[in-house]
Short mmCIF file of C-alpha atoms in Angstrom, two decimals:
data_model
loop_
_atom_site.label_atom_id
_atom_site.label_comp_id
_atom_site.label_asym_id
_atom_site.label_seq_id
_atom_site.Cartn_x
_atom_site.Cartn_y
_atom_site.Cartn_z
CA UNK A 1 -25.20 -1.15 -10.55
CA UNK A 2 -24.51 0.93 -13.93
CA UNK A 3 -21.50 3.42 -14.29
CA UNK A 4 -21.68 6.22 -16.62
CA UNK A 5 -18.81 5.76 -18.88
CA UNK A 6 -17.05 8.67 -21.29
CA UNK A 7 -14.64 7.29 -24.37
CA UNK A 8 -12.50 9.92 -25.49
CA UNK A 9 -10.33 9.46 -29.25
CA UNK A 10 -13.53 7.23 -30.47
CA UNK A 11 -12.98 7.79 -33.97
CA UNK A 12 -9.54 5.65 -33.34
CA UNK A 13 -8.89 2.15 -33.72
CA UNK A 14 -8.14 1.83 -29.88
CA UNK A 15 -11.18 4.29 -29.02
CA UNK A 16 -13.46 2.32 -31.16
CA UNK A 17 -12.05 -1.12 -29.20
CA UNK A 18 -13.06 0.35 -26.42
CA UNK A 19 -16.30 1.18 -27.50
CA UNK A 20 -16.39 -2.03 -29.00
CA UNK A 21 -16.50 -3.81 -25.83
CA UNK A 22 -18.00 -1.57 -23.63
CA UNK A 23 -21.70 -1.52 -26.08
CA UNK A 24 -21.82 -5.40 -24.70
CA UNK A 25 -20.84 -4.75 -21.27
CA UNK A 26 -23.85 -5.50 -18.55
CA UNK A 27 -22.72 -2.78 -15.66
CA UNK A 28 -21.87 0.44 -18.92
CA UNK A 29 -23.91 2.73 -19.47
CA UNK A 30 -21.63 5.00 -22.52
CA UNK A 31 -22.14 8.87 -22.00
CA UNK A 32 -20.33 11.04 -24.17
CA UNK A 33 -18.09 9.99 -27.43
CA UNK A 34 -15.85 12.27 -28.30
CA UNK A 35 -13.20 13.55 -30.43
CA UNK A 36 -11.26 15.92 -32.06
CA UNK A 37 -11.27 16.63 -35.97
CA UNK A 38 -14.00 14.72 -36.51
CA UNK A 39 -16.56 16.55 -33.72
CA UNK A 40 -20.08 16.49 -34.83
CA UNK A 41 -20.26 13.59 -37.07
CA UNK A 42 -22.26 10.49 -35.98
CA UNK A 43 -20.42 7.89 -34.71
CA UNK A 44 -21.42 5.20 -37.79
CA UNK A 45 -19.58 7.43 -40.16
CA UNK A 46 -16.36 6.82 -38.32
CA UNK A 47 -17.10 3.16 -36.90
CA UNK A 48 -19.57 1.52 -38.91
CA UNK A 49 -19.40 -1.78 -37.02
CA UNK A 50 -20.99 -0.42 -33.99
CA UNK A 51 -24.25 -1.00 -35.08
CA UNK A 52 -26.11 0.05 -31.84
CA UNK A 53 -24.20 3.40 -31.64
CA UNK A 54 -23.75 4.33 -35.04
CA UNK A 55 -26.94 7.22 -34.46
CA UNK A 56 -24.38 8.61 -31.56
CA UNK A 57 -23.49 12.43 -32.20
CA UNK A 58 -19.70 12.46 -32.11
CA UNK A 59 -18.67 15.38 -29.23
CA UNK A 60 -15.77 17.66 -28.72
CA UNK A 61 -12.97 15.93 -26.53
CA UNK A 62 -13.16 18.55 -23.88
CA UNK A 63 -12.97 18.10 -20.28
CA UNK A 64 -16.75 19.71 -20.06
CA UNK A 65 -17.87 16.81 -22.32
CA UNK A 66 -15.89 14.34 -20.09
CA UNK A 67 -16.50 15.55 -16.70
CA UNK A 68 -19.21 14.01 -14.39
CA UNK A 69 -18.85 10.64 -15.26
CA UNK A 70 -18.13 7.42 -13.15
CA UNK A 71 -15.00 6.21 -15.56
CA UNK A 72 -13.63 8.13 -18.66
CA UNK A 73 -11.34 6.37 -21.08
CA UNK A 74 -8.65 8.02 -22.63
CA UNK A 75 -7.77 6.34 -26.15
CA UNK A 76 -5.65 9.76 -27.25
CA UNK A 77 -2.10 11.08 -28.85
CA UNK A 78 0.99 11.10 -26.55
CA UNK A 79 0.71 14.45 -24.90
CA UNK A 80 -2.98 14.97 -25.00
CA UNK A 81 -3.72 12.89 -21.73
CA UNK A 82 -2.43 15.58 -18.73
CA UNK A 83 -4.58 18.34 -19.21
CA UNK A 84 -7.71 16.64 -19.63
CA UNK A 85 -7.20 14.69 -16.54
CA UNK A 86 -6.28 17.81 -14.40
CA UNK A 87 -9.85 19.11 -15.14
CA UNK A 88 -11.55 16.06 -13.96
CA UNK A 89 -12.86 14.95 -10.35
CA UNK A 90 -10.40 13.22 -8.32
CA UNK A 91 -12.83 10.61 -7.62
CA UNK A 92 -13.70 10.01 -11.53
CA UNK A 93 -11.86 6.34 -12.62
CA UNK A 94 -9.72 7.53 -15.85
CA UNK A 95 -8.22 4.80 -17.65
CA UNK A 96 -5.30 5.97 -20.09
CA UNK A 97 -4.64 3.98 -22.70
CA UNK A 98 -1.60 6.36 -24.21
CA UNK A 99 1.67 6.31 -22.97
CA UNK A 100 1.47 9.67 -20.76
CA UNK A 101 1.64 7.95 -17.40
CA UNK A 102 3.37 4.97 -18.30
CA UNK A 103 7.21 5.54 -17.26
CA UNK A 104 8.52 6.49 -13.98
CA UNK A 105 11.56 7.78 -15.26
CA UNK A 106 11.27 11.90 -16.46
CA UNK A 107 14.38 11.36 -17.94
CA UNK A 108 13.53 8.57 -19.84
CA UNK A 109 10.38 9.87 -21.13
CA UNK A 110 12.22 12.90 -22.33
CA UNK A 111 14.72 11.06 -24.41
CA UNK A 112 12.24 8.81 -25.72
CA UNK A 113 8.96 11.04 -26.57
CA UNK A 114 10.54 14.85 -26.31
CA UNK A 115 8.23 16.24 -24.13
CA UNK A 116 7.46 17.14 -20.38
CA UNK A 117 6.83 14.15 -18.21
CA UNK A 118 3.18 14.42 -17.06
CA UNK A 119 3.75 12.20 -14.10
CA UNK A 120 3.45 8.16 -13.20
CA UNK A 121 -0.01 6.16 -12.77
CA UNK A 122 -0.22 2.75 -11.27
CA UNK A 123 0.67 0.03 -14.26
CA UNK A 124 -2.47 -1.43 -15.72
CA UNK A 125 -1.24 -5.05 -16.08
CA UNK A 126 -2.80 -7.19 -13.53
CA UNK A 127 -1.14 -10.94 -14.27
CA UNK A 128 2.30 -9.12 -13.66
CA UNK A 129 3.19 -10.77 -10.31
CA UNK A 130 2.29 -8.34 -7.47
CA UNK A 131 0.43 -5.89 -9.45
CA UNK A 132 -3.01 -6.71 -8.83
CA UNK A 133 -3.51 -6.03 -5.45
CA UNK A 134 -1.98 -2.53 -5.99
CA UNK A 135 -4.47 -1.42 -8.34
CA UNK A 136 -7.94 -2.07 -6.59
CA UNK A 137 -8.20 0.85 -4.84
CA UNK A 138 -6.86 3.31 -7.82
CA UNK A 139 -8.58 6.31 -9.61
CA UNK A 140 -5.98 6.47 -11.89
CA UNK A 141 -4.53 3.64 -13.87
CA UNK A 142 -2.01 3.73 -17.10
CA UNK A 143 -3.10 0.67 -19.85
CA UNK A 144 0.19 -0.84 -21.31
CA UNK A 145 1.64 -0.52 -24.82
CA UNK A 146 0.34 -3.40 -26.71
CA UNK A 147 4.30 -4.56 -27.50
CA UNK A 148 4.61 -4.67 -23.77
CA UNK A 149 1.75 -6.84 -22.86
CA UNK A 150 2.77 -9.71 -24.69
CA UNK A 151 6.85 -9.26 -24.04
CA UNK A 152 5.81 -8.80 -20.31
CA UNK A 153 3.57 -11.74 -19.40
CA UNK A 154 5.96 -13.54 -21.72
CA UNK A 155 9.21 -13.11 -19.47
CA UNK A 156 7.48 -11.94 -16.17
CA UNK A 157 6.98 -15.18 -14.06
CA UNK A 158 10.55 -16.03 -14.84
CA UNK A 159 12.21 -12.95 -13.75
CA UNK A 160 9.63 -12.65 -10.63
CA UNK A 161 11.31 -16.45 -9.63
CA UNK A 162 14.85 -15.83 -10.07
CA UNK A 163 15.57 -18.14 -12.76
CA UNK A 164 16.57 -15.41 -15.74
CA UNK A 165 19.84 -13.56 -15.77
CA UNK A 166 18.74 -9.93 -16.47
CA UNK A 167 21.15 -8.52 -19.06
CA UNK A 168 21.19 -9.79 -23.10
CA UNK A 169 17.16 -10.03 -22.98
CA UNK A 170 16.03 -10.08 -26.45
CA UNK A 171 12.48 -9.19 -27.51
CA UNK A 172 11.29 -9.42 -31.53
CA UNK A 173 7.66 -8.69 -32.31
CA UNK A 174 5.48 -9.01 -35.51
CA UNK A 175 2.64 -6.24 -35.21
CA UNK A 176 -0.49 -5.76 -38.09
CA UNK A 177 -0.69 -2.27 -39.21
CA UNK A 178 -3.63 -1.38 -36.93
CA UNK A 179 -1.53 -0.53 -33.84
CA UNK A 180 0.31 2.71 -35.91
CA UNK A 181 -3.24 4.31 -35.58
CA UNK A 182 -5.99 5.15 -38.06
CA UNK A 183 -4.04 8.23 -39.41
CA UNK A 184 -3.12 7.41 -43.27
CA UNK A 185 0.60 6.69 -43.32
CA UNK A 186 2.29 5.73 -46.97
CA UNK A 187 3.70 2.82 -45.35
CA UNK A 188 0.90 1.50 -44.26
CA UNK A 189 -0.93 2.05 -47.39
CA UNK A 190 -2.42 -1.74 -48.35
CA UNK A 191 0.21 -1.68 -51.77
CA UNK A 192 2.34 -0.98 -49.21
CA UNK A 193 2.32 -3.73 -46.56
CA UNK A 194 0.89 -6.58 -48.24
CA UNK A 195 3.13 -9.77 -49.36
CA UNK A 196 5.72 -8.93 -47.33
CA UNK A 197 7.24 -7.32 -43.66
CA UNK A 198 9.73 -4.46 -42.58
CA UNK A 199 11.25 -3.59 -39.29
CA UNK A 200 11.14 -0.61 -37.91
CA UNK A 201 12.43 1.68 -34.38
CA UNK A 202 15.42 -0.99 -34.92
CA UNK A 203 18.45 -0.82 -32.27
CA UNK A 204 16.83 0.03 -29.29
CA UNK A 205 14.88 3.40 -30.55
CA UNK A 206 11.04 2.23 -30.11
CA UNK A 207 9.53 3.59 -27.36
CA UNK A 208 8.18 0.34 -25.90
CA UNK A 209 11.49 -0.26 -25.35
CA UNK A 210 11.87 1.66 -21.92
CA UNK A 211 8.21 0.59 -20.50
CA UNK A 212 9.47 -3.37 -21.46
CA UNK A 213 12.48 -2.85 -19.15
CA UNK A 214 10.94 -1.03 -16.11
CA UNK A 215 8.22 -3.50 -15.70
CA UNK A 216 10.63 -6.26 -15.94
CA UNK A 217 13.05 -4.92 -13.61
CA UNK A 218 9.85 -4.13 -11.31
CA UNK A 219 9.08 -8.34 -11.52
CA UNK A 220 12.75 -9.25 -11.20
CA UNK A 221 14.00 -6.59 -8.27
CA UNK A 222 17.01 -5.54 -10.73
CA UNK A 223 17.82 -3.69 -13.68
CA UNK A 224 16.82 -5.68 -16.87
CA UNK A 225 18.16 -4.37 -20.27
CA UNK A 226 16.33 -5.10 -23.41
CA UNK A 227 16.99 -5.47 -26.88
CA UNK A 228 13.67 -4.92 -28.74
CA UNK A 229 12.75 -4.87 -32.06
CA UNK A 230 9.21 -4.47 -34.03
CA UNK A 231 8.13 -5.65 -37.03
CA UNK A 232 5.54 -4.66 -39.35
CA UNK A 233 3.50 -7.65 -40.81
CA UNK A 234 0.50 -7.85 -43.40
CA UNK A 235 -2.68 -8.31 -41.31
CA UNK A 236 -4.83 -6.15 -39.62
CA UNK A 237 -4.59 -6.77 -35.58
CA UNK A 238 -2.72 -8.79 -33.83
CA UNK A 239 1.16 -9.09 -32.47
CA UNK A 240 3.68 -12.59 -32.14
CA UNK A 241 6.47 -11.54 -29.47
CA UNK A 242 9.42 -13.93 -29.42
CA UNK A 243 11.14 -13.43 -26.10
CA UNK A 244 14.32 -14.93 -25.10
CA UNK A 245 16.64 -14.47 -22.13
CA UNK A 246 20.06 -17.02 -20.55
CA UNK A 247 18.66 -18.87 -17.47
CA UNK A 248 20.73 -19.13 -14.42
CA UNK A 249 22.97 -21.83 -13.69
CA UNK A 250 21.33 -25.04 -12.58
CA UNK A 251 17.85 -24.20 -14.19
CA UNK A 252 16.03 -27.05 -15.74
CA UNK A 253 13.50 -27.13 -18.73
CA UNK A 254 11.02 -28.76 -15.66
CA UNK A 255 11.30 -26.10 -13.70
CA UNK A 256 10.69 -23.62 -16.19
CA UNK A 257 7.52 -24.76 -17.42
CA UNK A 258 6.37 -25.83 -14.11
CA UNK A 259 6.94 -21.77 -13.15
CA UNK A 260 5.59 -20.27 -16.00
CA UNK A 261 2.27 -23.13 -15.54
CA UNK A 262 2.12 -22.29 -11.65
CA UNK A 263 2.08 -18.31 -12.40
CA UNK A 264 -0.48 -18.34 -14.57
CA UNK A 265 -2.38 -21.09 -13.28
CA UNK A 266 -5.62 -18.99 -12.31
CA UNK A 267 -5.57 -16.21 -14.82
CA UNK A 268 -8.27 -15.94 -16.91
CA UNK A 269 -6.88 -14.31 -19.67
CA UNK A 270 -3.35 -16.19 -19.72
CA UNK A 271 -2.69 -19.40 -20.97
CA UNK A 272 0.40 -21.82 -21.39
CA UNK A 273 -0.21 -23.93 -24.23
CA UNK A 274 0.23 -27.79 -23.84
CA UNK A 275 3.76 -28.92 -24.97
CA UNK A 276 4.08 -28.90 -28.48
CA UNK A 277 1.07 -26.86 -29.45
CA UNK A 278 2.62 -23.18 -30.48
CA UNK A 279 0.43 -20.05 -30.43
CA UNK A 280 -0.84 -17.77 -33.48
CA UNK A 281 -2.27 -14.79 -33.64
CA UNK A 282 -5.23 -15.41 -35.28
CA UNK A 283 -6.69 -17.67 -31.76
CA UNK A 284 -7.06 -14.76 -30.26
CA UNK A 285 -8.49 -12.28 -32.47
CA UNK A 286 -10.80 -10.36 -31.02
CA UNK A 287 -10.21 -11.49 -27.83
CA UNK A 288 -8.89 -10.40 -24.10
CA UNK A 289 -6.72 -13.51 -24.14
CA UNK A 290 -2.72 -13.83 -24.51
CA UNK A 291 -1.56 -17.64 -25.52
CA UNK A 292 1.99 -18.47 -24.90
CA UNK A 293 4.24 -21.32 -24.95
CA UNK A 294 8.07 -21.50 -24.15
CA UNK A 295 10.80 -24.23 -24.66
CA UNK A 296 14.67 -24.52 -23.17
CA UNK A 297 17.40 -23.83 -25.75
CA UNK A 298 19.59 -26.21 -24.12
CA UNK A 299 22.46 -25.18 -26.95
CA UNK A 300 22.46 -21.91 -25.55
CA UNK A 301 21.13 -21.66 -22.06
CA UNK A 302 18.10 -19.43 -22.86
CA UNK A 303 14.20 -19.73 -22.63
CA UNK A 304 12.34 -19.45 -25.57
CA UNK A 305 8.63 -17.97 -25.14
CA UNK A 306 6.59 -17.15 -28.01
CA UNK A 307 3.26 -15.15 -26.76
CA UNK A 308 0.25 -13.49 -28.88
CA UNK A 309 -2.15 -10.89 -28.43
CA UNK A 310 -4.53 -8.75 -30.31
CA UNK A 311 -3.17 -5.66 -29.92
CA UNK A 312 -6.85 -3.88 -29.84
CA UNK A 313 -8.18 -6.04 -27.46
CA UNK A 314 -5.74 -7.33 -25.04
CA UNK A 315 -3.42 -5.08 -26.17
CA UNK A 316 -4.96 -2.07 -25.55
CA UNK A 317 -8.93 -1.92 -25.11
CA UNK A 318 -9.63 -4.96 -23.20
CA UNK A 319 -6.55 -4.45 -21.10
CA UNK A 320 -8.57 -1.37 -20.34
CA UNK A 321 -12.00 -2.65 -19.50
CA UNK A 322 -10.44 -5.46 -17.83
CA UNK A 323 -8.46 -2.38 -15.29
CA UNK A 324 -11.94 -0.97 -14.79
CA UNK A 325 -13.46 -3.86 -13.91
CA UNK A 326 -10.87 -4.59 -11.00
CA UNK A 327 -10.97 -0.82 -9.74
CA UNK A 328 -14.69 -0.79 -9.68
CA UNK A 329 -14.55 -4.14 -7.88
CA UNK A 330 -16.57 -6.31 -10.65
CA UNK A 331 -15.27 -9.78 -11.61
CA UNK A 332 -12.15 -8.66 -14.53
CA UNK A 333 -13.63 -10.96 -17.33
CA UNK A 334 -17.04 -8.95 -17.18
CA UNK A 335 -17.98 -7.70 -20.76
CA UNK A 336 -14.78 -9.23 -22.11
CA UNK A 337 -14.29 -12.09 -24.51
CA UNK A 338 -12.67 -15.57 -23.54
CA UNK A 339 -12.66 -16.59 -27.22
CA UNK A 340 -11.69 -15.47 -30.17
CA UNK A 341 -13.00 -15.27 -33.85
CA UNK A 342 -11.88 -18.36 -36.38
CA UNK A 343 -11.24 -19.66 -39.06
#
């Protein structure tokens, strides 16, 4: 069977992702391409790597455009998302991959993005333990932030067993400059960024920060509280989150690695390294694919895990074909890369 698919924000780095991966999928067929500002330009101007759509006539993002597909992604700013989707069928698959319908808390999305809460959609991560299974039957999922995907799967199957104390949970991440958007930004200027890195949103202010700590206190059944901080390094895609949170009493560096093994056992897009081999970004470029590996501080009591991602793929797009895949009940790898691009 072939779905008609609509890919709103496609002049985007996230839009184009999801274009990216959807031109190769064997179940797509891609309807309209849309956008804002850059309406009625062909779609090679803005993405020139999409060779087999670069003829496509760049639309309005308007719900008219959008309407009467089978799925429409949403790759657009925070804010943008609510009243597009309250104009669409309630049986049309929309896959968000803003922030919108991330947080459950309306307080919390106040303080952190100062402006109305649009509502809650079912959490697009499906290695987070339990989540699968309630998003199969959804019309309407929320994609993670790409900080979140690798900070999540990175702690997750140690909160879900009981073995991490859920207070002083620290989080550091090393993005490239493609997940601050396409829009031209001084800092992010080339002269700017190369030969060295800055951190930014620094004591607690990013707003990953909340969506990190409700899906691990979801996984854990408690409040967890987070210290994260981001940090801007010189490539192009791509994000190294080093977690770190105190183990209970009693827990071993055995039964640590046989939990965080066991979890992810099956997944296809999860893997735990073999001792000793540590993960870097650029093995999964391109790819759907998080690579992690942990070790036991023994000096003081905490679990290490160091986890990558493209933040594109993975991160964002993939995350988001791999959601639509589940909902529309095709195997989740379907369209999406296992490997990723070297050297």
């Amino acid at each position: 069977m072939t779905y008609s698919v609509a890919v709103s924000g496609a002049s985007g780095y996230a839009g184009g992702e999801v274009l990216r991966l959807l031109s190769a999928h064997p179940h797509v067929s891609i309807g309209a391409v849309t956008a804002h500002s850059n309406a009625g330009t062909t779609l090679g101007t803005l993405q020139p790597h999409l060779h087999r759509l670069r003829d496509r006539q760049v639309e309005k993002t308007t719900v008219a455009n959008l309407r009467g597909h089978d799925v429409v992604f949403l790759a657009l700013p925070h804010g943008a998302s609510a009243e597009i989707v309250a104009g669409l069928d309630s049986d049309t698959v929309v896959i968000d991959a803003g922030a919108d319908f991330r947080l459950r808390d309306a307080r919390v999305w106040q303080e952190f993005y100062g402006s109305p809460h649009a509502g809650t959609w079912p959490y697009g991560l499906p290695e987070l333990p339990g989540f699968r299974d309630l998003l199969k039957n959804e019309r309407r999922i929320a994609v993670p932030g790409c900080f979140p995907t690798g900070a999540l799967l990175a702690l997750a199957p140690g909160f879900a067993a009981g073995l991490l104390e859920p207070d002083d949970v620290v989080v550091v991440s090393a993005s490239g400059t493609s997940g601050a958007g396409r829009a031209a930004k001084q800092h992010l200027l080339g002269a700017e960024t190369m030969g060295g890195m800055t951190p930014y949103g620094v004591g607690g202010g990013h707003r990953h920060t909340p969506e990190i700590e409700q899906g691990l206190s979801a996984v854990a059944g408690e409040p967890v509280t987070l210290s994260f901080t981001p940090t801007l390094a010189p490539m192009a895609r791509g994000i190294l989150t080093t977690a770190t949170a105190r183990v209970k009493p009693g827990v071993t560096a055995e039964r640590l690695r046989r939990t965080w093994s066991e979890t992810y056992g099956t997944e296809e897009f999860v893997t735990v390294l073999p001792e000793g081999q540590w993960p870097g970004t650029k093995s999964v470029l391109g790819s759907n694919h998080v690579a992690l590996q942990l070790a036991f501080d023994a000096h003081t009591g905490r679990v290490v895990v160091c986890a990558v991602v493209d933040n594109l793929t993975k991160g964002t797009a993939g995350g988001a074909v791999q959601c639509m895949n589940l909902v529309l009940g095709l195997p989740e790898s379907t369209g999406l890369l296992h490997a990723g691009v070297a050297p």
